[in-house]
Tab-separated table of C-alpha atoms in Angstrom:
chain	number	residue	atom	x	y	z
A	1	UNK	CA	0.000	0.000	0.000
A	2	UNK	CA	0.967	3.565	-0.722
A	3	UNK	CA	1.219	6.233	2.050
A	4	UNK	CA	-2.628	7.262	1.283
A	5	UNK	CA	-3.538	4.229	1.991
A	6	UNK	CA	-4.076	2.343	5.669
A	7	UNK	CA	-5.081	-1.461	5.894
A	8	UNK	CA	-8.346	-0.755	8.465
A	9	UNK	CA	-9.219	-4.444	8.271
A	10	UNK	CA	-6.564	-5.568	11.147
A	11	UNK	CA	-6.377	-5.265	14.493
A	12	UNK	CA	-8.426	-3.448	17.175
A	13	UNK	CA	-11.516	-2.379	16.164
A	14	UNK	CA	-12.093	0.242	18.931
A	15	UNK	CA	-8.356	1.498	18.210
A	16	UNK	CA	-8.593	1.659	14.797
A	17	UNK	CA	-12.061	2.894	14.751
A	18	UNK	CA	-11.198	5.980	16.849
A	19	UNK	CA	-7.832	6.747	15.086
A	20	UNK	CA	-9.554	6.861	11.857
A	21	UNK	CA	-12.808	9.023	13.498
A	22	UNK	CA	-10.958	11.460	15.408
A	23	UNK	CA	-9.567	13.536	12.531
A	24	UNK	CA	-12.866	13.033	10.903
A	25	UNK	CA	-14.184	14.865	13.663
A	26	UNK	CA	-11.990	17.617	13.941
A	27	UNK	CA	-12.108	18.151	9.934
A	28	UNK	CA	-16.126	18.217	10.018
A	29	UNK	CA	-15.643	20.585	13.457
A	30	UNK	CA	-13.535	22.684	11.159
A	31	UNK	CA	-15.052	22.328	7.962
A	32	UNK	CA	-18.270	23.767	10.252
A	33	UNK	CA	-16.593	26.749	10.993
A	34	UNK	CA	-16.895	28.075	7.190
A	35	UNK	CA	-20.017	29.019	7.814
A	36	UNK	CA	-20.615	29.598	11.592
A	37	UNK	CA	-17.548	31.760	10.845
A	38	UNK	CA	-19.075	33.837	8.493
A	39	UNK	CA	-22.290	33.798	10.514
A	40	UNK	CA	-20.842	35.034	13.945
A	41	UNK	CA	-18.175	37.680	12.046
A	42	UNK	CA	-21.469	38.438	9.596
A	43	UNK	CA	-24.162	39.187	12.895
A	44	UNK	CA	-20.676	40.998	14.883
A	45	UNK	CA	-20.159	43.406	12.308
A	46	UNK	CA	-23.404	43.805	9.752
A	47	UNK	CA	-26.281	42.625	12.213
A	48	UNK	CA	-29.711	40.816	11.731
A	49	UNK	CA	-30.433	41.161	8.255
A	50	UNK	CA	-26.731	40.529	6.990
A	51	UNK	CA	-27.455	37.189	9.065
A	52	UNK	CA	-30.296	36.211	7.604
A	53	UNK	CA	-28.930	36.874	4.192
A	54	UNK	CA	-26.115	34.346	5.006
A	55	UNK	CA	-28.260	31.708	6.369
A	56	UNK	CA	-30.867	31.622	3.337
A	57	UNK	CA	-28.006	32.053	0.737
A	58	UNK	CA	-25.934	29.057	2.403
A	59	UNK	CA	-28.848	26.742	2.924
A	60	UNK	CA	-29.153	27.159	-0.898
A	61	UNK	CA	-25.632	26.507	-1.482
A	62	UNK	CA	-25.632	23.132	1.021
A	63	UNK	CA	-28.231	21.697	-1.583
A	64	UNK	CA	-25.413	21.846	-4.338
A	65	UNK	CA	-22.622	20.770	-2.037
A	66	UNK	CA	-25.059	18.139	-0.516
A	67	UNK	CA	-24.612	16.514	-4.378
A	68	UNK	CA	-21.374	16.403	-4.145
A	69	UNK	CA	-20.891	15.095	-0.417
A	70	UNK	CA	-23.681	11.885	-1.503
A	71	UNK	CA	-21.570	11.325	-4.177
A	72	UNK	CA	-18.415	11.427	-2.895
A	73	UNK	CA	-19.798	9.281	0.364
A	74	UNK	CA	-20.738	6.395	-2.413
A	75	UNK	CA	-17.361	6.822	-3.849
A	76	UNK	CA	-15.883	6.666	-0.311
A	77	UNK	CA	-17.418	3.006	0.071
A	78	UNK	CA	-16.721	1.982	-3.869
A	79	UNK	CA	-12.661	2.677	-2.802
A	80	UNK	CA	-12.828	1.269	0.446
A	81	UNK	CA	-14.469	-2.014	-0.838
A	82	UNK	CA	-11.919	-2.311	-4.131
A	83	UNK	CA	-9.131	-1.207	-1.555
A	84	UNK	CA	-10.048	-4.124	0.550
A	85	UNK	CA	-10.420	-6.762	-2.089
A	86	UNK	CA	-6.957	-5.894	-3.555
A	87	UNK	CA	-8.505	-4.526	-7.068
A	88	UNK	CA	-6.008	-1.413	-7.938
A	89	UNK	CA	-7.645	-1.024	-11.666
A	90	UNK	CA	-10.688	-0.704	-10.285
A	91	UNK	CA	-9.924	1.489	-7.413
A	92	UNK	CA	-8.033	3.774	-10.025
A	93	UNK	CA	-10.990	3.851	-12.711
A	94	UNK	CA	-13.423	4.630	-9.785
A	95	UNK	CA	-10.969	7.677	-8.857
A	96	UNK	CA	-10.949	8.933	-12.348
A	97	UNK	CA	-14.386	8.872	-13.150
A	98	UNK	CA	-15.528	10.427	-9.912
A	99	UNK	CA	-13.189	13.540	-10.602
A	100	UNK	CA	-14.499	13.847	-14.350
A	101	UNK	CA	-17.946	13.451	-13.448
A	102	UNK	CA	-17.697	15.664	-10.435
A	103	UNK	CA	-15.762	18.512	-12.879
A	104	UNK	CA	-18.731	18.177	-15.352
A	105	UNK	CA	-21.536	18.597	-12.756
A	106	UNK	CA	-19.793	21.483	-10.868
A	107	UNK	CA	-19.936	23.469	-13.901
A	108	UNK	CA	-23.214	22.726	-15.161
A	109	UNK	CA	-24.472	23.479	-11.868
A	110	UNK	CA	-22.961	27.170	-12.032
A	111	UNK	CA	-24.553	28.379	-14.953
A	112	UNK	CA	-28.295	27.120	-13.442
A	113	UNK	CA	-27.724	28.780	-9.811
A	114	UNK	CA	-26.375	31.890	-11.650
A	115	UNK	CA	-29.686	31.595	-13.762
A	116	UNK	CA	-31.790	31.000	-11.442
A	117	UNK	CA	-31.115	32.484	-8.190
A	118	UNK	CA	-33.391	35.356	-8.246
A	119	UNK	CA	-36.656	33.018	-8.636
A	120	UNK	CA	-35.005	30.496	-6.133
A	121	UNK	CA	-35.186	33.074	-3.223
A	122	UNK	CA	-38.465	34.258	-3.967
A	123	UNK	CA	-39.634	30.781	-4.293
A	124	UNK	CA	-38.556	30.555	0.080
A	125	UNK	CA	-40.029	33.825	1.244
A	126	UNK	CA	-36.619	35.396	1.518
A	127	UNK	CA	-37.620	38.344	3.942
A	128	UNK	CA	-37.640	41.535	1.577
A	129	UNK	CA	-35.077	43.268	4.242
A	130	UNK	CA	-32.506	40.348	3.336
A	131	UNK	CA	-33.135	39.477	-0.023
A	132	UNK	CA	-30.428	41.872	-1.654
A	133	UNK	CA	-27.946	39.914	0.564
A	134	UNK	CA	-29.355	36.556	0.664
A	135	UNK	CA	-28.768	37.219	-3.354
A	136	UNK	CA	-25.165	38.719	-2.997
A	137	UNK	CA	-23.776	35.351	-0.794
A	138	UNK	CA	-25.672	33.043	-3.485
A	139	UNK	CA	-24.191	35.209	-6.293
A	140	UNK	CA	-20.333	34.584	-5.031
A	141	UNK	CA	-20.897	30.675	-3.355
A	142	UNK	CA	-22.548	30.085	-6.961
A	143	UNK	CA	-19.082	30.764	-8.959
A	144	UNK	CA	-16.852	28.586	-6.638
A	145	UNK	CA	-19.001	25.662	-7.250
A	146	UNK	CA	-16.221	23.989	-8.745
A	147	UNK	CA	-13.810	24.719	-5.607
A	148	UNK	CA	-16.579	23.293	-3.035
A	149	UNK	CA	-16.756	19.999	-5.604
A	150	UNK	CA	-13.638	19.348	-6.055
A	151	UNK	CA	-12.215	19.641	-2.353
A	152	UNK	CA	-14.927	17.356	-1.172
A	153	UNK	CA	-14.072	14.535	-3.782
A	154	UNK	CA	-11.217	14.816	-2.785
A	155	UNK	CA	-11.556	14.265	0.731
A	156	UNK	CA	-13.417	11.291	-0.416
A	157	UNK	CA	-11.312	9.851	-2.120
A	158	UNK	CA	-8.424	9.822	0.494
A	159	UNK	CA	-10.944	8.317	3.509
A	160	UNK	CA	-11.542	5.645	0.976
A	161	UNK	CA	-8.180	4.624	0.788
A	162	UNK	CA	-7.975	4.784	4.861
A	163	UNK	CA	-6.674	8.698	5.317
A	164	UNK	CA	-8.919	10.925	7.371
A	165	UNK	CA	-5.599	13.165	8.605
A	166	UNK	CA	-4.633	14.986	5.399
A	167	UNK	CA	-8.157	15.912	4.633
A	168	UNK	CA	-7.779	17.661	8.346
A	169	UNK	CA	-4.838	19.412	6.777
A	170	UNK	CA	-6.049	21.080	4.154
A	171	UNK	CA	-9.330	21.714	5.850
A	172	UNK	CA	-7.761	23.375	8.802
A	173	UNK	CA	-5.573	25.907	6.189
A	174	UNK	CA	-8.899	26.889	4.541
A	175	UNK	CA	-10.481	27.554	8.021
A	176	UNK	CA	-7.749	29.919	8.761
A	177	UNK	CA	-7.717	32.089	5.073
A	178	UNK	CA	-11.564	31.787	5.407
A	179	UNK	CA	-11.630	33.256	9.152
A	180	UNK	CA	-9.355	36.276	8.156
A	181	UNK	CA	-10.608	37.255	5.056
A	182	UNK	CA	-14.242	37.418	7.259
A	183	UNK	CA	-12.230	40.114	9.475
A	184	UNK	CA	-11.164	42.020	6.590
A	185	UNK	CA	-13.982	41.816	4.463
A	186	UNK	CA	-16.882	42.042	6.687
A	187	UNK	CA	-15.039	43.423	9.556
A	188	UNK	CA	-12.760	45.625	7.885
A	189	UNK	CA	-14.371	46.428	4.287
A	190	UNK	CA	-17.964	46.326	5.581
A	191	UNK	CA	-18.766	44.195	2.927
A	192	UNK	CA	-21.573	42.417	5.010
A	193	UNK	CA	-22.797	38.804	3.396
A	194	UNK	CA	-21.039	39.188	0.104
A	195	UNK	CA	-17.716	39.527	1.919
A	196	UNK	CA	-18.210	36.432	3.740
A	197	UNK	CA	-19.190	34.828	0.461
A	198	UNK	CA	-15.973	35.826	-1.202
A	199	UNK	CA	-13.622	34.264	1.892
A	200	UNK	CA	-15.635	31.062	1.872
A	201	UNK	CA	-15.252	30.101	-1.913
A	202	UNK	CA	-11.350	32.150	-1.671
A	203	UNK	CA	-10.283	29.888	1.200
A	204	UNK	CA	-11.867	26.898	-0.308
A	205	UNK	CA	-10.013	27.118	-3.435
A	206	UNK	CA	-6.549	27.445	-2.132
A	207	UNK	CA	-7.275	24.427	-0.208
A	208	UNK	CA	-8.068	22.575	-3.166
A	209	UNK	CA	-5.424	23.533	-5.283
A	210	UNK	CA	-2.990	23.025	-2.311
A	211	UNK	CA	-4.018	19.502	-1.838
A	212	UNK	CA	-3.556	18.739	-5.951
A	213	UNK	CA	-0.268	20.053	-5.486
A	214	UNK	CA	0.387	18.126	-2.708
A	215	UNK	CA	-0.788	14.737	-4.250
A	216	UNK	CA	0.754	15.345	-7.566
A	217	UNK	CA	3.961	15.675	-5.731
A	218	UNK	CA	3.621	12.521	-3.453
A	219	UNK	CA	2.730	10.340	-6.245
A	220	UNK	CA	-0.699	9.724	-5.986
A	221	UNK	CA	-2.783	6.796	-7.553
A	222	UNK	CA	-4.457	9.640	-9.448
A	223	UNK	CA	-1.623	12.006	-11.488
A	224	UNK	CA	-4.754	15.319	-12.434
A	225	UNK	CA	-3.154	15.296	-15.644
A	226	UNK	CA	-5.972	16.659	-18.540
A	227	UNK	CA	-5.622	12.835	-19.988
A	228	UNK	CA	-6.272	11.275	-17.033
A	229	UNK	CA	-9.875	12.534	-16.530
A	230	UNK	CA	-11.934	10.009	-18.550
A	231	UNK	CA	-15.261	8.189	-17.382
A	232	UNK	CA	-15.416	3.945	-16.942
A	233	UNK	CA	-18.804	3.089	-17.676
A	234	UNK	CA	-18.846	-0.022	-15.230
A	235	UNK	CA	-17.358	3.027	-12.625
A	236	UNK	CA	-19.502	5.602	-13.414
A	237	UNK	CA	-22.198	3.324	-12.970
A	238	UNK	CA	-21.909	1.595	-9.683
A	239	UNK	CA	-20.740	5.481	-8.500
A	240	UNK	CA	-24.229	6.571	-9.541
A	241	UNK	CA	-25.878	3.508	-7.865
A	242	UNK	CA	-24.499	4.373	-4.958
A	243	UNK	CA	-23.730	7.963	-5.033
A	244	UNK	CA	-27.433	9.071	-6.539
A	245	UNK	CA	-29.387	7.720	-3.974
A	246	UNK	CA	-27.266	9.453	-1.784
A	247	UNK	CA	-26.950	12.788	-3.157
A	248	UNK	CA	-31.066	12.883	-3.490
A	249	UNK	CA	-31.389	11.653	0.442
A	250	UNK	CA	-28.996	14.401	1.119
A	251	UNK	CA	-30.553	17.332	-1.129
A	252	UNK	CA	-33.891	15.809	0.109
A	253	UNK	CA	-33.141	16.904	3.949
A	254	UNK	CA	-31.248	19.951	2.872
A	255	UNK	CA	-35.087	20.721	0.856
A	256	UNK	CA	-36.799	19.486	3.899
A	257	UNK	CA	-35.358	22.560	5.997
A	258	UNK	CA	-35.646	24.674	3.226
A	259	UNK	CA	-39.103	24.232	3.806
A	260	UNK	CA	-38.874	25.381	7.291
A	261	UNK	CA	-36.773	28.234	6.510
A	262	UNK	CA	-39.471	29.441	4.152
A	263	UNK	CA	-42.445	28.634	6.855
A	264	UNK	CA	-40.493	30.757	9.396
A	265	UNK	CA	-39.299	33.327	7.011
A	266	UNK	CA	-42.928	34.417	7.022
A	267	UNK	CA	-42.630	35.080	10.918
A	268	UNK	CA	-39.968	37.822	10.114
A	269	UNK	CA	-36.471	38.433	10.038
A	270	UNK	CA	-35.784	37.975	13.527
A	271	UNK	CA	-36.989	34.535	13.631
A	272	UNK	CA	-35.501	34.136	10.253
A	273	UNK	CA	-32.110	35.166	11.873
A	274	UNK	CA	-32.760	32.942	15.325
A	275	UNK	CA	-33.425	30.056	12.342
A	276	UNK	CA	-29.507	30.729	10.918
A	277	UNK	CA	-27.703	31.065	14.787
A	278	UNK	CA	-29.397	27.919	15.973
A	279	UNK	CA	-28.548	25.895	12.229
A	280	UNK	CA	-25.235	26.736	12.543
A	281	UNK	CA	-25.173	25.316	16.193
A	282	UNK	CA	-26.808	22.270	15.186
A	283	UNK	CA	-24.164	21.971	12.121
A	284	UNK	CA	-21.670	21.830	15.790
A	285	UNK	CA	-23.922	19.641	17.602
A	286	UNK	CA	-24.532	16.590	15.012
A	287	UNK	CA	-21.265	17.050	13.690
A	288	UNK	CA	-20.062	13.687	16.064
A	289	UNK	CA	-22.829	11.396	14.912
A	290	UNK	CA	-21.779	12.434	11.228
A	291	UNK	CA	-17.691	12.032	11.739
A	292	UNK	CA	-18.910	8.989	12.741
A	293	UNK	CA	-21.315	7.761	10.121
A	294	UNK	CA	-18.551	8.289	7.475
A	295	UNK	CA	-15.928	6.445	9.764
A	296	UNK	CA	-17.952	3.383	10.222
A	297	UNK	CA	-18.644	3.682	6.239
A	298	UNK	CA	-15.118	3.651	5.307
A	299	UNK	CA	-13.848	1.534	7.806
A	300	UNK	CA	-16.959	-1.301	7.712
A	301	UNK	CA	-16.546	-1.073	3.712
A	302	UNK	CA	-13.260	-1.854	3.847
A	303	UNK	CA	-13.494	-5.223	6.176
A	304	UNK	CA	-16.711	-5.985	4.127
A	305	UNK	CA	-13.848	-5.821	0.949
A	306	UNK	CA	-11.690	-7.878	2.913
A	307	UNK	CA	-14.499	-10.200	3.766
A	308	UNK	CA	-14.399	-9.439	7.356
A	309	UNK	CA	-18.136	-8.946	8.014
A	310	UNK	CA	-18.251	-9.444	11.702
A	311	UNK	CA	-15.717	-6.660	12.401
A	312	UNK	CA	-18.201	-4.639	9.743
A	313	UNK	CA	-21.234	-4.861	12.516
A	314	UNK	CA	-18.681	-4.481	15.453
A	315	UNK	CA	-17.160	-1.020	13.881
A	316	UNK	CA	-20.911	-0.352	13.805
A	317	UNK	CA	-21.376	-0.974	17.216
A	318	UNK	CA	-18.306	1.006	18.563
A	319	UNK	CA	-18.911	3.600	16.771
A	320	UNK	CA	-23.264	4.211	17.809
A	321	UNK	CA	-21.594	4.353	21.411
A	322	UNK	CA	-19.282	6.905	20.468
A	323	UNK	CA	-21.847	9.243	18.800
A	324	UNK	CA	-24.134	8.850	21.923
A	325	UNK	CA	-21.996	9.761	24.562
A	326	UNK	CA	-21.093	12.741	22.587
A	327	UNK	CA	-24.126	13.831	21.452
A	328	UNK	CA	-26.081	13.056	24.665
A	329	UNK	CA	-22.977	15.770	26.294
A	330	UNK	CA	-23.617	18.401	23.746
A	331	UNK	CA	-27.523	17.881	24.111
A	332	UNK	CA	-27.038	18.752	28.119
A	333	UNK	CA	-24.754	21.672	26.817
A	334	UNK	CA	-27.254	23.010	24.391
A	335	UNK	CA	-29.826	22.877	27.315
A	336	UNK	CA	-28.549	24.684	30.225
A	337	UNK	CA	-26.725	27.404	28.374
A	338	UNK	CA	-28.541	28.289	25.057
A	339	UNK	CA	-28.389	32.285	25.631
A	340	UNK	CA	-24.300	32.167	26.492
A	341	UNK	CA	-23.949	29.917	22.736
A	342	UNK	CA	-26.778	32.128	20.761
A	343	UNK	CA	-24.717	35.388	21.895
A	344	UNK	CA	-21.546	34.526	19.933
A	345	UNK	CA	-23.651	35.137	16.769
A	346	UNK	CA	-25.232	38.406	17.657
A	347	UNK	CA	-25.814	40.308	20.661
A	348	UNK	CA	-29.748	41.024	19.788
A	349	UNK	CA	-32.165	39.935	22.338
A	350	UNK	CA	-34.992	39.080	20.348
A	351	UNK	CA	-33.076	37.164	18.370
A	352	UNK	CA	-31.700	35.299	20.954
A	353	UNK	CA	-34.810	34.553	22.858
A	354	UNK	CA	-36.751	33.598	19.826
A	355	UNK	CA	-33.295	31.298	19.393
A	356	UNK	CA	-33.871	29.610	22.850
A	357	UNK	CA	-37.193	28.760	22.482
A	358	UNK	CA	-36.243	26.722	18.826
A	359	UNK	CA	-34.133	25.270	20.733
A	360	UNK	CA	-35.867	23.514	23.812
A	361	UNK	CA	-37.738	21.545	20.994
A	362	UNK	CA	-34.737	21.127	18.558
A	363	UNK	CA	-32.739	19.682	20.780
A	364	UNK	CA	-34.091	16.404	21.423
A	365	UNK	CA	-32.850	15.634	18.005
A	366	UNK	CA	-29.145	14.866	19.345
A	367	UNK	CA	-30.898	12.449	21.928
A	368	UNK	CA	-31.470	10.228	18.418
A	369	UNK	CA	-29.536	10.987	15.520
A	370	UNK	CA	-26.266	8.984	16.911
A	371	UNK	CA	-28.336	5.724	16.586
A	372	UNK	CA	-29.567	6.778	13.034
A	373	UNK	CA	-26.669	7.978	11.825
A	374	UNK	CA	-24.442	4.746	13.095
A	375	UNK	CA	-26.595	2.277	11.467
A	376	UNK	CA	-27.024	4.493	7.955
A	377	UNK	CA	-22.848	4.218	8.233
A	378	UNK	CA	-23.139	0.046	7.970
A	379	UNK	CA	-25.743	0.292	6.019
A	380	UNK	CA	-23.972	2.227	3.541
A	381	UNK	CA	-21.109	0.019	3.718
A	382	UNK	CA	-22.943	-2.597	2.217
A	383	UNK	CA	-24.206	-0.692	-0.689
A	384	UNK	CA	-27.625	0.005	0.417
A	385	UNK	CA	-28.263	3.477	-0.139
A	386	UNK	CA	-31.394	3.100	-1.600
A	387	UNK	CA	-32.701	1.868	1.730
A	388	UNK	CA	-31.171	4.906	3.159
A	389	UNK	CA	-32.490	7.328	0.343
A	390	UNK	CA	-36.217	5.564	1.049
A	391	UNK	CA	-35.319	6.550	4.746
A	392	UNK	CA	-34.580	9.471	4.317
A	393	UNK	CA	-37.176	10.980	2.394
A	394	UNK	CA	-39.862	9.343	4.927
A	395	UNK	CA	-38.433	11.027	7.901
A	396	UNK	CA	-37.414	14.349	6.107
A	397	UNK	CA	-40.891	14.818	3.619
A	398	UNK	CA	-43.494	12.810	5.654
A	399	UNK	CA	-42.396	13.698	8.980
A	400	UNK	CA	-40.908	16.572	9.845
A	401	UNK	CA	-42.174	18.688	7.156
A	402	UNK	CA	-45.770	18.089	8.413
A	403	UNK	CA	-44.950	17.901	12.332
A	404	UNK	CA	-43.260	21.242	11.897
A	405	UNK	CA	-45.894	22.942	9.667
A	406	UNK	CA	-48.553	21.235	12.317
A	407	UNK	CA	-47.594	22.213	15.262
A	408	UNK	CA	-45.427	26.033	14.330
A	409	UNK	CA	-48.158	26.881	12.204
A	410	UNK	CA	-51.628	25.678	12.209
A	411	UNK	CA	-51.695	24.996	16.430
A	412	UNK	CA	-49.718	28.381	16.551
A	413	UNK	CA	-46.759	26.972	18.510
A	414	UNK	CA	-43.972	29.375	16.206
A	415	UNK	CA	-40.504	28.279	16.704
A	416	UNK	CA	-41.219	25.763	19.525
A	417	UNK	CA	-43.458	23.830	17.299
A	418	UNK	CA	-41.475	23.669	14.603
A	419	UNK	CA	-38.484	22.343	16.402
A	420	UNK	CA	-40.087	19.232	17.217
A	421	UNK	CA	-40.256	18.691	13.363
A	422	UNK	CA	-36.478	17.335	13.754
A	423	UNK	CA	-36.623	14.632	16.610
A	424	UNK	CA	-39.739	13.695	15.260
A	425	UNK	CA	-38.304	12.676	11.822
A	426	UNK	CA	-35.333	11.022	13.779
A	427	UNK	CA	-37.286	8.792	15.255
A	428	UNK	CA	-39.161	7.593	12.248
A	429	UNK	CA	-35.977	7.201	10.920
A	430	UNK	CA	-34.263	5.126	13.731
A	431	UNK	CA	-37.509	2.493	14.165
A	432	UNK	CA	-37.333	2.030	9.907
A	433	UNK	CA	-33.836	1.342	10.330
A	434	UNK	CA	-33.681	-0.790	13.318
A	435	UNK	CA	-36.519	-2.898	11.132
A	436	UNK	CA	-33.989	-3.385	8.450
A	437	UNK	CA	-31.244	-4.189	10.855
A	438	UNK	CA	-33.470	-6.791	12.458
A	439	UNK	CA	-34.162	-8.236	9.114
A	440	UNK	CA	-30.447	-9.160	8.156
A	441	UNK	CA	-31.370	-7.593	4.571
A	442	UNK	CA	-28.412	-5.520	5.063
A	443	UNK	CA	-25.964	-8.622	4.653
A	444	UNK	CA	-26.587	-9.004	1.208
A	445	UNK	CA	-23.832	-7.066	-0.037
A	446	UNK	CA	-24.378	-4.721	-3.248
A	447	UNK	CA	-20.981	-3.915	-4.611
A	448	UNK	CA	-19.181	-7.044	-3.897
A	449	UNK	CA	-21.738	-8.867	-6.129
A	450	UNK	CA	-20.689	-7.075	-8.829
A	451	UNK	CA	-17.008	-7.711	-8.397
């Protein structure tokens, strides 16, 4: 094996497990800070409506990363698999077709966002206070579509082959540009949300062209030269098998709380911005179970590769008691001091008491998602991202959209109501996949069949 690559199919699972999460977690507590970054700096310097402009723009832009991070999960399994089962053409014809694909897609994807942003907004009740904004951070993420595809394939790419610390790397020099460019061009230049939009897609970019640099240097499996980036049928097909179902689960949820942005968008931009501080310290509070997830996907798809199946469910295992005593900390955290963590973001008091009380239903999510999110990682491992696309968009459409609309809106409840729209979904979510668990469906492998 090359240095990208780490044999996760020997020895302690627990050890292994937690050496290969732990910079998983620190790269998603990072990667987090793009945004809450440009948030706090954003509601510091510009106030309410600059916040609220950042939040609706960047729940937009998630949708068109969220493409890109179900893809690049399904490739993350595909490489881990082929990694385990010894097959290095395959493993190298996967790589290649997920960067040309990718490369396409970004740039398809920026002319219809450019096109179509104006009617998007409108389409969510963007507040008419922070709609010049909300279009000025869409306007900038928009154009460095290609930078936000390309450094998440190739974080992929490297957990797939057993490396979750260089990702951390090159995450953790983006969070630094992205963190002073906020100061100087929202602090300094008063550029409100279009300066945070330029040092989000400026600090992404150097990361990504840092980390080609890097790999092109170290001799990586994949060289980026223009020849290189062809598509494998066979490839691009079991990518899309695994990596569409994916991408929709993901864009589904990310559509799901668009939804709720748009029902509490009516309420105002206060509630709109109390919406924004409280996302951004849910994208902290669930970012364990998630680390996680895509640990026990990596690592499981690699022993499942190796044939190791048993070690599969027991990474599983290890890893669901790993999220819970994490998230079951931050959901006592997120309970006693809500006001102290909704001040970083602004120091408005309606905002942060509107923010409290979304929280005291919200929070209950955290109590779940470590048990949903640990078996969706085995699951996935197997192949069976259909299930977790079907999942998905049970809990996300049929659940929590309703439950939230239900009890904010038509029983008058506001932002307490619609809180509960997220544990509720959870749970839907947990008792489907504990029935599919029970079942032993899951051990019928997808990808290894069609080795």
């Amino acid at each position: 094996m090359s240095k990208f690559e780490k044999d996760l199919s020997q020895g302690s699972v627990a050890k292994q497990l937690f050496a290969f999460a732990l910079p998983f977690i620190i790269s998603n507590l990072i990667q987090t800070l793009y945004n809450v970054a440009d948030m706090i700096i954003v509601g510091q310097f510009s106030g309410p409506i600059s916040m609220s402009g950042v939040n609706i723009g960047g729940q937009i832009t998630l949708l068109m990363t969220n493409l890109v991070v179900g893809l690049g999960a399904g490739a993350t399994v595909l490489i881990a698999q082929y990694l385990g089962s010894g097959d290095r053409r395959a493993l190298k014809e996967t790589i290649a077709t997920l960067f040309t694909s990718l490369a396409v897609l970004a740039v398809i994807l920026t002319f219809v966002m450019l096109a179509l942003q104006v009617p998007i907004l409108k389409a969510i009740q963007t507040p008419v206070e922070s709609f010049s904004e909300a279009r000025k951070y869409l306007l900038i993420t928009a154009c460095g579509t290609v930078f936000i595809f390309g450094y998440n394939a190739l974080s992929s790419v490297m957990r797939g082959l057993g490396d979750s610390n260089r990702p951390l790397i090159f995450v953790s020099i983006a969070c630094v540009i992205n963190v002073i460019l906020d100061l100087i061009l929202v602090g300094g230049f008063k550029m409100g949300a279009m300066g945070a939009g330029i040092a989000t897609v400026t600090s992404q970019g150097i990361s990504m062209i840092l980390c080609v640099i890097y790999l092109r240097r170290n001799d990586f499996i994949f060289d980026f030269n223009f020849s290189s980036f062809e598509f494998h049928k066979n490839r691009l097909k079991m990518l899309f098998k695994l990596g569409v179902p994916m991408s929709i689960q993901n864009v589904t949820v990310g559509i799901s709380f668009l939804f709720l942005t748009a029902m509490v968008n009516s309420l105002g931009v206060i509630p709109s911005a109390a919406l924004g501080a409280v996302g951004k310290l849910n994208g902290f509070a669930i970012l364990p179970a998630i680390a996680i997830s895509s640990a026990i996907s990596a690592m499981a798809a690699q022993n499942i590769g190796a044939g190791e199946s048993e070690r599969a469910v027991e990474t599983m295992k290890i890893g669901m008691l790993m999220a819970a005593v994490i998230s079951f900390f931050v959901f006592f955290i997120l309970r006693l001091f809500p006001e102290v963590l909704l001040r970083a973001f602004a120091n408005d008091s309606e905002m942060i008491k509107a923010g409290v009380i979304y929280i005291k239903s919200f929070s209950f999510d955290y109590v779940i998602v470590p048990f949903v999110f640990s078996l969706n990682g085995l699951f996935i491992a197997c192949g069976h991202t259909t299930f977790s696309l079907i999942n998905g968009m049970i809990s996300s459409i049929l659940v929590r959209i309703p439950v939230a609309y239900l009890l904010g809106m038509v029983m008058d409840m506001g932002l307490y109501g619609v809180g509960f729209g997220a544990p509720f979904a959870s749970a839907m979510a947990l008792i489907l996949g504990l029935c599919f668990f029970f079942s032993g469906r899951w051990k019928k492998t997808v990808i290894l069949q069609e080795l």
